[in-house]
PDB file of C-alpha atoms in Angstrom:
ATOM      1  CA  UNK A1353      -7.168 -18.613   3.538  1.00  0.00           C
ATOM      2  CA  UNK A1354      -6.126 -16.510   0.561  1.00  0.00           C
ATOM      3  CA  UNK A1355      -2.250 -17.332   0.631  1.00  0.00           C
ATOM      4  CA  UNK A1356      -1.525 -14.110  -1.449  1.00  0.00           C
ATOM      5  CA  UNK A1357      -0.893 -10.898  -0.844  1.00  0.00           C
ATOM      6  CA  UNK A1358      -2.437  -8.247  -3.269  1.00  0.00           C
ATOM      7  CA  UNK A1359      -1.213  -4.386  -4.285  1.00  0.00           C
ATOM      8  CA  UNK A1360      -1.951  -1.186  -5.730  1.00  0.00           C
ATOM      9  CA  UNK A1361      -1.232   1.983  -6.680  1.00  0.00           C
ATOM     10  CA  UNK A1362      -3.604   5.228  -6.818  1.00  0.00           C
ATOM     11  CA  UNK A1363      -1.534   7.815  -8.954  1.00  0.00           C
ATOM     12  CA  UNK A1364      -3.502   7.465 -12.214  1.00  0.00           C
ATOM     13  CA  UNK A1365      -7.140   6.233 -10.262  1.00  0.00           C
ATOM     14  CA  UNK A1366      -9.780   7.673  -9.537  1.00  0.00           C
ATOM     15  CA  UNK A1367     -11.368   6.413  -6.201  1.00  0.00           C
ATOM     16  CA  UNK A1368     -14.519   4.553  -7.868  1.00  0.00           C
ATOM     17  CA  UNK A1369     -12.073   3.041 -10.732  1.00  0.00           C
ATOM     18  CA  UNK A1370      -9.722   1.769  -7.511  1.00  0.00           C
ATOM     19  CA  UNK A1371     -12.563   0.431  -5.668  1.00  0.00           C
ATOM     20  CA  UNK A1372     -14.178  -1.822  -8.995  1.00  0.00           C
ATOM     21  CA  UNK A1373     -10.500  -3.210  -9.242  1.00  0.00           C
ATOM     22  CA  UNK A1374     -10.692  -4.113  -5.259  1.00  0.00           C
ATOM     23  CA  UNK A1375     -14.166  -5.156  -5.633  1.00  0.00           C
ATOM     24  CA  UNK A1376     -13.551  -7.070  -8.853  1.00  0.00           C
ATOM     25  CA  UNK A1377     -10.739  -9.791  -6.814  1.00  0.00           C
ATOM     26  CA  UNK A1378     -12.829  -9.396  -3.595  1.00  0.00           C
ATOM     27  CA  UNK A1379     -10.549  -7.728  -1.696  1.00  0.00           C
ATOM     28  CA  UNK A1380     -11.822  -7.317   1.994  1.00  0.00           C
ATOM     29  CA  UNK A1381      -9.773  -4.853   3.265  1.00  0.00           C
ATOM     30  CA  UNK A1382      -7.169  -2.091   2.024  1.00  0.00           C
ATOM     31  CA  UNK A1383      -3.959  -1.366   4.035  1.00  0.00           C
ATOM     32  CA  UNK A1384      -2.546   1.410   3.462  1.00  0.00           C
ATOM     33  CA  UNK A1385       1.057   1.315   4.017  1.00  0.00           C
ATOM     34  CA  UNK A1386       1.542   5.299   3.794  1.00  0.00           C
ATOM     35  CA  UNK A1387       3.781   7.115   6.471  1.00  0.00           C
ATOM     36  CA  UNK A1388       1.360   9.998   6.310  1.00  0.00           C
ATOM     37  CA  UNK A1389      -2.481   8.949   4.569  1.00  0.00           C
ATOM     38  CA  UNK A1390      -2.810  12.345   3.164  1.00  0.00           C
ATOM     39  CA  UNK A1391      -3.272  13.224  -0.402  1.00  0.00           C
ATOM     40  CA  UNK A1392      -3.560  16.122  -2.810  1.00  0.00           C
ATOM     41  CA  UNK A1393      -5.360  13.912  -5.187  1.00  0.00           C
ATOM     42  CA  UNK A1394      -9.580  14.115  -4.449  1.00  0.00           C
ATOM     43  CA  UNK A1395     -10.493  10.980  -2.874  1.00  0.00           C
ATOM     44  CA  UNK A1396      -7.052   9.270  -1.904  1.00  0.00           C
ATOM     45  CA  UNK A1397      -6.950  11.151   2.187  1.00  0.00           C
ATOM     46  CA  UNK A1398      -7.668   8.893   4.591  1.00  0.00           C
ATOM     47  CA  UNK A1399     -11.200  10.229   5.715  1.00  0.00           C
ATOM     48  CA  UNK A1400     -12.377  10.416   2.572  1.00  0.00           C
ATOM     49  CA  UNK A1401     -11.104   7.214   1.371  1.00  0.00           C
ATOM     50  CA  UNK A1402     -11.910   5.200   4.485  1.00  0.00           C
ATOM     51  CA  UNK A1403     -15.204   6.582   3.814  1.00  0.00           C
ATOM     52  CA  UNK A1404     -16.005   5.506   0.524  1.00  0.00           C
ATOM     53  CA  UNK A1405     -14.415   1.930   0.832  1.00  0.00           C
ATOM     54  CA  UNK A1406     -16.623   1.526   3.779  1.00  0.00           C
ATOM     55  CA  UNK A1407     -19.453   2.246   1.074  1.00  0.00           C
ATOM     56  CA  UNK A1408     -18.566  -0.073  -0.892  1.00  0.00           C
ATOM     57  CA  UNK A1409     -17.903  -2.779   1.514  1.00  0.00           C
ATOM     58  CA  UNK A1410     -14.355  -2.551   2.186  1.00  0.00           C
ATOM     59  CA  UNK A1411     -12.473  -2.706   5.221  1.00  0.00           C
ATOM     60  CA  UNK A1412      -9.844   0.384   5.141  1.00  0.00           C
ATOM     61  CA  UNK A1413      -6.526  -0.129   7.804  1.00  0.00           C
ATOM     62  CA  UNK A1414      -3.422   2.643   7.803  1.00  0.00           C
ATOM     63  CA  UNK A1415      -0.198   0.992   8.749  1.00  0.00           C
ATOM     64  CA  UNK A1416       1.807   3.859   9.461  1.00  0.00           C
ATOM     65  CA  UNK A1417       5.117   1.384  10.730  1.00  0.00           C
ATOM     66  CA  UNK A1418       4.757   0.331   7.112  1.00  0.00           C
ATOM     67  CA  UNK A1419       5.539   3.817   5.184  1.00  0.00           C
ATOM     68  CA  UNK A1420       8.455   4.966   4.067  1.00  0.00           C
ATOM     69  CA  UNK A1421      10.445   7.372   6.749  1.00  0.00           C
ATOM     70  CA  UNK A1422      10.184  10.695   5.802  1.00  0.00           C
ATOM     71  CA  UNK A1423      14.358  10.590   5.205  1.00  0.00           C
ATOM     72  CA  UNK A1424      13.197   7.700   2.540  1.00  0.00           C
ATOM     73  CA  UNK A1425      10.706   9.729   0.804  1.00  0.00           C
ATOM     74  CA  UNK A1426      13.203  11.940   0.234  1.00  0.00           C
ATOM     75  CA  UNK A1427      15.932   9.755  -1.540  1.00  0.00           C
ATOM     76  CA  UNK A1428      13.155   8.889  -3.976  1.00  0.00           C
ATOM     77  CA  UNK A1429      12.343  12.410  -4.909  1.00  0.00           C
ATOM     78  CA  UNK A1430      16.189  12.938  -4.882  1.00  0.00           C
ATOM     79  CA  UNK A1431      16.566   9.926  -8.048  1.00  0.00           C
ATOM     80  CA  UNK A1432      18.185   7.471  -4.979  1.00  0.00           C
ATOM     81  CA  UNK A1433      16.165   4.508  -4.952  1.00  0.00           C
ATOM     82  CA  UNK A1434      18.312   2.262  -3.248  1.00  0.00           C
ATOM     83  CA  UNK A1435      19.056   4.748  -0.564  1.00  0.00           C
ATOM     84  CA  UNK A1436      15.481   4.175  -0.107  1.00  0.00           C
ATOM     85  CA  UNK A1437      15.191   0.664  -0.012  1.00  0.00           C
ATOM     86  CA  UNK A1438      18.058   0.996   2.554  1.00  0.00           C
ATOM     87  CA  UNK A1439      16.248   2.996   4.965  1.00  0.00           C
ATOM     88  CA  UNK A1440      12.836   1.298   4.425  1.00  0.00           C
ATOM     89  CA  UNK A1441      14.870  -1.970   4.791  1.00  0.00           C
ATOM     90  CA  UNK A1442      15.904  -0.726   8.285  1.00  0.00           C
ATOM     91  CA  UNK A1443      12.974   0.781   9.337  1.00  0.00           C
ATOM     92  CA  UNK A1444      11.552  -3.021   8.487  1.00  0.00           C
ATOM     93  CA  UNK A1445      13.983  -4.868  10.534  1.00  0.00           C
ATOM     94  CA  UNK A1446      12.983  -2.674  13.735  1.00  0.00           C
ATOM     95  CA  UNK A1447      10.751  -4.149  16.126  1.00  0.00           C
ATOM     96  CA  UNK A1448       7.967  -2.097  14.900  1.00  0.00           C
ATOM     97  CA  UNK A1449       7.802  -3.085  11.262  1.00  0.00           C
ATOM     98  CA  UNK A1450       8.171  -6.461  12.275  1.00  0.00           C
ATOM     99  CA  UNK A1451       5.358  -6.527  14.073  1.00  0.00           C
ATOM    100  CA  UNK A1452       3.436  -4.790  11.849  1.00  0.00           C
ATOM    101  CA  UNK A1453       4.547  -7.631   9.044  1.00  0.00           C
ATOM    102  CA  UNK A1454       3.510 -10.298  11.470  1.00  0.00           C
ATOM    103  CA  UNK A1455       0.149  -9.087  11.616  1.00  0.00           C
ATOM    104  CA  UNK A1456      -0.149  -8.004   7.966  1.00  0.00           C
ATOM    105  CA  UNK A1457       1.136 -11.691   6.841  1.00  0.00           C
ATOM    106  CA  UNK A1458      -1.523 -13.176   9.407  1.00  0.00           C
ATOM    107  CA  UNK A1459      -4.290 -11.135   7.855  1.00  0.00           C
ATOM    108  CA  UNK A1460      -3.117 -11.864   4.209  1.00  0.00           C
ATOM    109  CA  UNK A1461      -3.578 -15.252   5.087  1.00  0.00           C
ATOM    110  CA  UNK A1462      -6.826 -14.815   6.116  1.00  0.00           C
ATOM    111  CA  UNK A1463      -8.678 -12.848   4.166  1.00  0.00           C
ATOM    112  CA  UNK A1464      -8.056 -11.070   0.354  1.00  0.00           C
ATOM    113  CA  UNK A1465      -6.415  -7.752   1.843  1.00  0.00           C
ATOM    114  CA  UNK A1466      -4.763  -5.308  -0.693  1.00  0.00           C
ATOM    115  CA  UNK A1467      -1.807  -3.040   0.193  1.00  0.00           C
ATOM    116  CA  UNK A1468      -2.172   0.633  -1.171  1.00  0.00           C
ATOM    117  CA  UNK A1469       0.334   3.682  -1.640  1.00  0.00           C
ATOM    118  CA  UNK A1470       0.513   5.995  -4.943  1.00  0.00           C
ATOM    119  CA  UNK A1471       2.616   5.033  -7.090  1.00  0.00           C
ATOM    120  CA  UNK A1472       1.220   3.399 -10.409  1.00  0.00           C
ATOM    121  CA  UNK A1473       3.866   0.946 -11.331  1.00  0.00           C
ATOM    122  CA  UNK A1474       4.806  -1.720  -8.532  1.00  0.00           C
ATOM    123  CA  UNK A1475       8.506  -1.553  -9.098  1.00  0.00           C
ATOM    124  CA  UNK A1476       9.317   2.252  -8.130  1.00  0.00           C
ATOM    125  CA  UNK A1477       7.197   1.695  -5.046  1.00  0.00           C
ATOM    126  CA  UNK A1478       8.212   0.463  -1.674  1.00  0.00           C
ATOM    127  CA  UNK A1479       4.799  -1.210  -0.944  1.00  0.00           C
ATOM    128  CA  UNK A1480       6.317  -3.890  -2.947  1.00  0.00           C
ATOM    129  CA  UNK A1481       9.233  -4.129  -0.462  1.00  0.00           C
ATOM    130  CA  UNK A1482       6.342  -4.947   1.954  1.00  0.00           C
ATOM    131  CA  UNK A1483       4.711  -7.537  -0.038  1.00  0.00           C
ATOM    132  CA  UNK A1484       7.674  -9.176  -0.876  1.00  0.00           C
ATOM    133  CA  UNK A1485       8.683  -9.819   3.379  1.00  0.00           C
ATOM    134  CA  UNK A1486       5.017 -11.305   3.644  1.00  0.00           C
ATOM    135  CA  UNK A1487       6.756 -13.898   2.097  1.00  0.00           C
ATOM    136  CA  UNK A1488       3.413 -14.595  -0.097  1.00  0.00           C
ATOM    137  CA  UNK A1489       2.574 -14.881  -3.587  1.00  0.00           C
ATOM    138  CA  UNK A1490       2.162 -11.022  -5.228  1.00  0.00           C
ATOM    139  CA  UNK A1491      -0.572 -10.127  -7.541  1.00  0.00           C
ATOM    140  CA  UNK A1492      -0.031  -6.325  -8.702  1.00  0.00           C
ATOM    141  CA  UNK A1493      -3.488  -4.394  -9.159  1.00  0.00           C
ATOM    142  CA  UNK A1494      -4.425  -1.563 -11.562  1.00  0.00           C
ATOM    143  CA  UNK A1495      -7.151   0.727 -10.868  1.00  0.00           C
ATOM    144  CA  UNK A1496     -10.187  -0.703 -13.258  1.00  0.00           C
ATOM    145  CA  UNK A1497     -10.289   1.170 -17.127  1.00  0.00           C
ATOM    146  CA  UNK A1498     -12.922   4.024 -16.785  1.00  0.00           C
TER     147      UNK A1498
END
């Protein structure tokens, strides 16, 4: 049992410098709490970064009930944060993301996982909304110095 829940964000990483920070607190699996796992960065789109976790020895899950609505993704680009954290909040309290919690806090519990989206600092993203209702301890990751 880990009893902690771990995070991180990919906006200033490169894939191999997010992988030796996973690697380096023995993270077993990634989720990535994305709505949509695409990316315009090299590296960060599902396939590709499924692929090379899998390389390395890392289990990679997308949690799609644990992204941001699209309406939320909006308020952020907008400047409305807590619009956002009212809609994710909602979209939480369904049946769906309470599911998906349940199982997330079940595997957190279980084995080092590490929740991703792209944003570098913790605060402006919603993946620490998600950590926070695991209702575990939070350790916030950077991507390993190059």
């Amino acid at each position: 049992m880990t009893g902690r829940v771990f995070t991180i964000g990919y906006e200033e990483a490169t894939p191999a410098r997010l992988i030796a920070a996973l690697k380096a607190q023995g993270i077993a699996t990634l989720v990535d709490v994305r709505a949509l796992a695409n990316s315009r960065k090299p590296g960060f789109a599902k396939r590709a970064l499924s692929a090379a976790l899998a390389e390395a020895g890392i289990a990679y899950q997308h949690v799609p009930a644990l992204g941001t609505p699209a309406e939320g993704r909006a308020a952020v680009r907008a400047g409305r944060p807590a619009e956002m954290r009212r809609i994710f909040g909602a979209k939480l309290a369904g049946t769906e993301g309470q599911a998906a919690l349940a199982a997330l806090s079940a595997q957190a519990r279980a084995e080092p996982v590490c929740l991703l989206c792209l944003e570098a600092d913790p605060a402006q993203c919603h993946r620490t909304l998600v950590a926070e209702a695991v209702g575990l301890p939070i350790t916030h990751l950077a991507p390993a110095a190059s």
